[in-house]
mmCIF file of C-alpha atoms in Angstrom:
data_model
loop_
_atom_site.group_PDB
_atom_site.id
_atom_site.type_symbol
_atom_site.label_atom_id
_atom_site.label_comp_id
_atom_site.label_asym_id
_atom_site.label_seq_id
_atom_site.Cartn_x
_atom_site.Cartn_y
_atom_site.Cartn_z
ATOM 1 C CA MET A 1 54.501 56.157 -67.539
ATOM 2 C CA ALA A 2 52.636 59.415 -68.167
ATOM 3 C CA ILE A 3 48.972 59.722 -67.245
ATOM 4 C CA GLU A 4 46.813 60.540 -70.265
ATOM 5 C CA ALA A 5 43.251 60.031 -69.004
ATOM 6 C CA LEU A 6 41.047 60.211 -65.922
ATOM 7 C CA ILE A 7 38.110 57.838 -65.473
ATOM 8 C CA PHE A 8 35.371 58.854 -63.029
ATOM 9 C CA ASP A 9 32.628 56.893 -61.354
ATOM 10 C CA PHE A 10 29.312 58.754 -61.570
ATOM 11 C CA ASP A 11 26.913 58.122 -58.658
ATOM 12 C CA GLY A 12 28.372 59.463 -55.437
ATOM 13 C CA LEU A 13 31.567 60.697 -57.101
ATOM 14 C CA LEU A 14 30.814 63.094 -59.935
ATOM 15 C CA MET A 15 27.387 63.823 -58.477
ATOM 16 C CA ASP A 16 25.926 62.940 -55.076
ATOM 17 C CA THR A 17 22.967 60.919 -56.281
ATOM 18 C CA GLU A 18 23.615 58.437 -53.452
ATOM 19 C CA THR A 19 22.263 60.871 -50.850
ATOM 20 C CA THR A 20 19.218 61.681 -52.977
ATOM 21 C CA LEU A 21 18.550 57.951 -53.430
ATOM 22 C CA LEU A 22 18.552 57.292 -49.697
ATOM 23 C CA ASP A 23 16.505 60.427 -49.066
ATOM 24 C CA SER A 24 13.859 59.361 -51.595
ATOM 25 C CA TRP A 25 13.443 55.982 -49.929
ATOM 26 C CA ARG A 26 13.246 57.531 -46.448
ATOM 27 C CA TRP A 27 10.585 59.895 -47.779
ATOM 28 C CA GLU A 28 8.545 57.111 -49.394
ATOM 29 C CA TRP A 29 8.548 54.973 -46.243
ATOM 30 C CA ARG A 30 7.305 58.003 -44.304
ATOM 31 C CA GLN A 31 4.357 58.371 -46.710
ATOM 32 C CA HIS A 32 3.168 55.100 -45.161
ATOM 33 C CA GLY A 33 3.888 56.200 -41.594
ATOM 34 C CA LEU A 34 6.990 54.012 -41.457
ATOM 35 C CA GLU A 35 10.734 54.533 -40.993
ATOM 36 C CA LEU A 36 13.279 52.985 -43.343
ATOM 37 C CA ASP A 37 15.833 50.648 -41.785
ATOM 38 C CA GLU A 38 19.014 52.047 -43.362
ATOM 39 C CA THR A 39 21.201 49.124 -42.283
ATOM 40 C CA GLY A 40 22.911 47.735 -45.354
ATOM 41 C CA PHE A 41 21.045 50.131 -47.651
ATOM 42 C CA PHE A 42 24.053 50.519 -49.946
ATOM 43 C CA ALA A 43 25.058 47.114 -51.283
ATOM 44 C CA ASP A 44 28.669 46.126 -51.949
ATOM 45 C CA HIS A 45 28.084 46.053 -55.685
ATOM 46 C CA GLY A 46 26.837 48.366 -58.390
ATOM 47 C CA GLY A 47 23.591 48.134 -60.302
ATOM 48 C CA ASP A 48 19.921 48.620 -59.517
ATOM 49 C CA VAL A 49 18.467 46.855 -56.454
ATOM 50 C CA SER A 50 15.162 48.754 -56.491
ATOM 51 C CA GLU A 51 13.000 45.629 -56.711
ATOM 52 C CA ALA A 52 14.398 44.276 -53.456
ATOM 53 C CA ARG A 53 13.741 47.639 -51.801
ATOM 54 C CA TYR A 54 10.152 47.733 -53.051
ATOM 55 C CA ALA A 55 9.659 44.162 -51.826
ATOM 56 C CA ALA A 56 10.816 45.192 -48.345
ATOM 57 C CA LEU A 57 8.453 48.162 -48.347
ATOM 58 C CA ALA A 58 5.577 46.012 -49.599
ATOM 59 C CA ALA A 59 6.154 43.533 -46.780
ATOM 60 C CA ALA A 60 6.086 46.362 -44.235
ATOM 61 C CA VAL A 61 2.975 48.057 -45.658
ATOM 62 C CA GLY A 62 0.927 44.942 -46.329
ATOM 63 C CA ALA A 63 -1.841 44.169 -48.835
ATOM 64 C CA SER A 64 -2.668 47.827 -49.486
ATOM 65 C CA PHE A 65 0.756 48.507 -51.035
ATOM 66 C CA ASP A 66 0.586 49.806 -54.621
ATOM 67 C CA ARG A 67 4.011 49.294 -56.160
ATOM 68 C CA ALA A 68 3.355 51.404 -59.283
ATOM 69 C CA ALA A 69 2.010 54.336 -57.271
ATOM 70 C CA SER A 70 4.901 54.075 -54.798
ATOM 71 C CA HIS A 71 7.476 54.103 -57.580
ATOM 72 C CA ALA A 72 5.859 57.067 -59.341
ATOM 73 C CA ARG A 73 5.660 59.062 -56.103
ATOM 74 C CA ARG A 74 9.231 58.303 -55.028
ATOM 75 C CA THR A 75 10.832 58.993 -58.407
ATOM 76 C CA ALA A 76 8.879 62.247 -58.812
ATOM 77 C CA TYR A 77 10.162 63.343 -55.404
ATOM 78 C CA ARG A 78 13.737 62.464 -56.335
ATOM 79 C CA GLU A 79 13.496 64.272 -59.668
ATOM 80 C CA ARG A 80 12.428 67.440 -57.846
ATOM 81 C CA VAL A 81 15.504 67.158 -55.639
ATOM 82 C CA HIS A 82 17.740 66.468 -58.640
ATOM 83 C CA ALA A 83 16.618 69.640 -60.381
ATOM 84 C CA GLY A 84 19.055 71.589 -58.224
ATOM 85 C CA LEU A 85 21.821 68.973 -57.977
ATOM 86 C CA GLY A 86 25.206 69.834 -59.456
ATOM 87 C CA LEU A 87 28.674 68.307 -59.509
ATOM 88 C CA SER A 88 30.186 67.314 -56.178
ATOM 89 C CA PRO A 89 32.400 69.913 -54.437
ATOM 90 C CA GLY A 90 35.753 70.352 -56.156
ATOM 91 C CA ILE A 91 34.899 68.218 -59.195
ATOM 92 C CA ALA A 92 34.325 71.135 -61.577
ATOM 93 C CA ALA A 93 37.743 72.546 -60.669
ATOM 94 C CA TRP A 94 39.358 69.159 -61.297
ATOM 95 C CA LEU A 95 37.685 68.829 -64.693
ATOM 96 C CA GLY A 96 38.827 72.313 -65.643
ATOM 97 C CA GLU A 97 42.387 71.583 -64.552
ATOM 98 C CA ALA A 98 42.344 68.288 -66.465
ATOM 99 C CA THR A 99 41.239 70.058 -69.635
ATOM 100 C CA ARG A 100 43.969 72.667 -69.287
ATOM 101 C CA GLN A 101 46.527 69.863 -68.887
ATOM 102 C CA GLY A 102 45.249 68.092 -72.014
ATOM 103 C CA LEU A 103 44.023 65.040 -70.094
ATOM 104 C CA ARG A 104 41.220 62.965 -71.587
ATOM 105 C CA LEU A 105 38.102 62.391 -69.491
ATOM 106 C CA ALA A 106 35.847 59.349 -69.189
ATOM 107 C CA VAL A 107 33.046 57.992 -67.029
ATOM 108 C CA ALA A 108 32.780 54.351 -65.885
ATOM 109 C CA SER A 109 29.496 53.776 -64.055
ATOM 110 C CA SER A 110 27.398 50.775 -63.059
ATOM 111 C CA SER A 111 24.309 52.892 -63.722
ATOM 112 C CA GLY A 112 22.572 52.949 -67.086
ATOM 113 C CA SER A 113 23.754 55.186 -69.899
ATOM 114 C CA ALA A 114 20.522 57.203 -70.086
ATOM 115 C CA TRP A 115 20.739 58.039 -66.363
ATOM 116 C CA VAL A 116 24.379 59.151 -66.472
ATOM 117 C CA ARG A 117 24.102 61.101 -69.713
ATOM 118 C CA ALA A 118 20.897 62.883 -68.699
ATOM 119 C CA HIS A 119 22.379 64.175 -65.444
ATOM 120 C CA LEU A 120 25.614 65.333 -67.040
ATOM 121 C CA ALA A 121 23.682 66.968 -69.873
ATOM 122 C CA ARG A 122 21.416 68.762 -67.381
ATOM 123 C CA THR A 123 24.416 70.420 -65.712
ATOM 124 C CA GLY A 124 26.150 71.119 -69.041
ATOM 125 C CA ASP A 125 29.025 68.737 -68.305
ATOM 126 C CA LEU A 126 28.391 65.837 -70.698
ATOM 127 C CA SER A 127 30.523 67.370 -73.462
ATOM 128 C CA ARG A 128 33.548 67.357 -71.146
ATOM 129 C CA PHE A 129 33.718 63.559 -71.330
ATOM 130 C CA GLU A 130 35.154 61.856 -74.398
ATOM 131 C CA VAL A 131 33.970 58.420 -73.236
ATOM 132 C CA VAL A 132 30.953 57.284 -71.201
ATOM 133 C CA ALA A 133 30.875 53.560 -70.309
ATOM 134 C CA CYS A 134 27.897 52.275 -68.324
ATOM 135 C CA GLY A 135 26.450 49.260 -66.569
ATOM 136 C CA ASP A 136 23.892 48.496 -69.263
ATOM 137 C CA GLU A 137 26.749 47.978 -71.720
ATOM 138 C CA VAL A 138 28.571 45.238 -69.785
ATOM 139 C CA ALA A 139 27.671 41.814 -68.414
ATOM 140 C CA ALA A 140 28.560 42.460 -64.759
ATOM 141 C CA HIS A 141 28.584 45.387 -62.348
ATOM 142 C CA LYS A 142 31.337 46.606 -60.030
ATOM 143 C CA PRO A 143 33.350 45.110 -58.308
ATOM 144 C CA ASP A 144 33.674 43.341 -61.652
ATOM 145 C CA PRO A 145 36.131 45.408 -63.744
ATOM 146 C CA ALA A 146 34.137 45.112 -66.998
ATOM 147 C CA VAL A 147 32.959 48.723 -67.170
ATOM 148 C CA TYR A 148 36.488 50.032 -66.555
ATOM 149 C CA ARG A 149 37.862 47.744 -69.230
ATOM 150 C CA LEU A 150 35.194 49.077 -71.599
ATOM 151 C CA ALA A 151 36.186 52.679 -70.840
ATOM 152 C CA LEU A 152 39.856 51.871 -71.424
ATOM 153 C CA ALA A 153 39.034 50.122 -74.705
ATOM 154 C CA ARG A 154 37.086 53.149 -75.906
ATOM 155 C CA LEU A 155 39.938 55.424 -74.908
ATOM 156 C CA GLY A 156 42.387 53.096 -76.657
ATOM 157 C CA LEU A 157 44.671 53.202 -73.620
ATOM 158 C CA ASP A 158 46.496 50.765 -71.404
ATOM 159 C CA ALA A 159 45.464 50.946 -67.730
ATOM 160 C CA SER A 160 48.904 52.273 -66.806
ATOM 161 C CA ARG A 161 48.078 55.516 -68.629
ATOM 162 C CA ALA A 162 44.903 56.324 -66.681
ATOM 163 C CA VAL A 163 43.705 56.976 -63.132
ATOM 164 C CA ALA A 164 40.275 56.090 -61.756
ATOM 165 C CA PHE A 165 38.240 58.035 -59.191
ATOM 166 C CA GLU A 166 35.735 56.238 -56.965
ATOM 167 C CA ASP A 167 33.519 56.755 -53.906
ATOM 168 C CA SER A 168 32.860 53.120 -52.906
ATOM 169 C CA PRO A 169 35.066 50.191 -51.837
ATOM 170 C CA HIS A 170 33.631 47.920 -54.559
ATOM 171 C CA GLY A 171 34.330 50.644 -57.115
ATOM 172 C CA VAL A 172 37.963 50.806 -55.999
ATOM 173 C CA GLU A 173 38.168 47.023 -56.351
ATOM 174 C CA ALA A 174 36.763 47.209 -59.875
ATOM 175 C CA ALA A 175 39.208 49.891 -60.969
ATOM 176 C CA GLN A 176 42.217 48.108 -59.524
ATOM 177 C CA ALA A 177 41.112 44.777 -61.010
ATOM 178 C CA ALA A 178 41.246 46.538 -64.384
ATOM 179 C CA GLY A 179 44.844 47.537 -63.610
ATOM 180 C CA LEU A 180 44.117 51.182 -62.791
ATOM 181 C CA ARG A 181 45.457 53.351 -60.015
ATOM 182 C CA CYS A 182 42.466 54.504 -57.996
ATOM 183 C CA VAL A 183 41.783 57.657 -55.988
ATOM 184 C CA ALA A 184 38.991 57.191 -53.436
ATOM 185 C CA ILE A 185 36.745 59.880 -51.998
ATOM 186 C CA PRO A 186 34.637 57.879 -49.514
ATOM 187 C CA ASN A 187 30.901 58.405 -49.612
ATOM 188 C CA ALA A 188 29.105 59.369 -46.425
ATOM 189 C CA PHE A 189 27.639 55.902 -45.922
ATOM 190 C CA THR A 190 30.770 53.712 -45.750
ATOM 191 C CA PRO A 191 33.481 53.651 -43.036
ATOM 192 C CA GLU A 192 36.776 55.115 -44.226
ATOM 193 C CA ALA A 193 38.622 52.029 -42.986
ATOM 194 C CA ARG A 194 37.168 50.073 -45.896
ATOM 195 C CA TYR A 195 39.210 52.139 -48.374
ATOM 196 C CA ALA A 196 42.655 51.039 -47.214
ATOM 197 C CA HIS A 197 43.277 49.420 -50.610
ATOM 198 C CA ALA A 198 42.909 52.723 -52.519
ATOM 199 C CA ASP A 199 46.092 54.247 -53.961
ATOM 200 C CA VAL A 200 45.079 57.694 -52.692
ATOM 201 C CA LEU A 201 42.389 58.541 -50.122
ATOM 202 C CA LEU A 202 40.868 62.038 -49.945
ATOM 203 C CA PRO A 203 38.033 63.544 -47.890
ATOM 204 C CA SER A 204 36.808 65.607 -50.839
ATOM 205 C CA ALA A 205 37.837 66.751 -54.306
ATOM 206 C CA ALA A 206 37.792 70.273 -52.890
ATOM 207 C CA THR A 207 40.735 69.672 -50.540
ATOM 208 C CA THR A 208 43.540 69.057 -53.056
ATOM 209 C CA ILE A 209 44.335 70.307 -56.557
ATOM 210 C CA LEU A 210 44.260 67.685 -59.277
ATOM 211 C CA SER A 211 47.969 67.873 -60.132
ATOM 212 C CA GLU A 212 48.891 66.966 -56.545
ATOM 213 C CA VAL A 213 46.368 64.106 -56.512
ATOM 214 C CA LEU A 214 47.854 62.649 -59.692
ATOM 215 C CA ALA A 215 51.380 63.025 -58.342
ATOM 216 C CA ARG A 216 50.367 61.113 -55.213
ATOM 217 C CA ALA A 217 48.708 58.398 -57.289
ATOM 218 C CA THR A 218 51.835 58.010 -59.403
ATOM 219 C CA ARG A 219 54.087 57.787 -56.348
ATOM 220 C CA SER A 220 51.790 55.216 -54.765
ATOM 221 C CA LYS A 221 51.927 53.004 -57.845
ATOM 222 C CA SER A 222 55.693 53.360 -58.062
ATOM 223 C CA ARG A 223 56.098 52.204 -54.449
ATOM 224 C CA SER A 224 53.790 49.212 -54.986
ATOM 225 C CA ASN A 225 55.880 48.115 -57.988
ATOM 226 C CA SER A 226 59.228 48.456 -56.212
#
């Protein structure tokens, strides 16, 4: 069945906000003369876990910790970094190729709509996407497939007519649970071995043209159905 749409995760896939998130927390711990323990920093689910991270920092700092001041300082730092952040390598070329091929584009993210839309608007890419489905519009975050099902519903397409693109193992699980073929580009914080369930695994969007990626995804699905 012909592919009509591509559905992209946002954080870590379209834009590397995962690295800036980790960097902002490292930076904030260092403002207190401390070093962040990065073990398990990225949870195996989508959504915001900031409160747990602030609680850990508060426990390390002690009674002098000012949560409001810490949050304001950290987010201001991250916003300065984001001012120069663009699409991940190779993504712009993929989006251009998709447009030339007449493919429809969507986003399915566990992050909030305001966050996703603001970043894509800042880089001038929001108008490329016909559909934006986000975590604050569904009851559960990835690996639950709800946000992918929402994107498909808004596209008016069956899952067999779309391909998802993800950077995390739980994102791949969410896409496949929604019935989608999924191309994985592993983020820098997760071992590649955890992406064995992806239909296609790539080191970067810059290594392969989109038409070849989609051909590989289609062949992978055909083999799994045989």
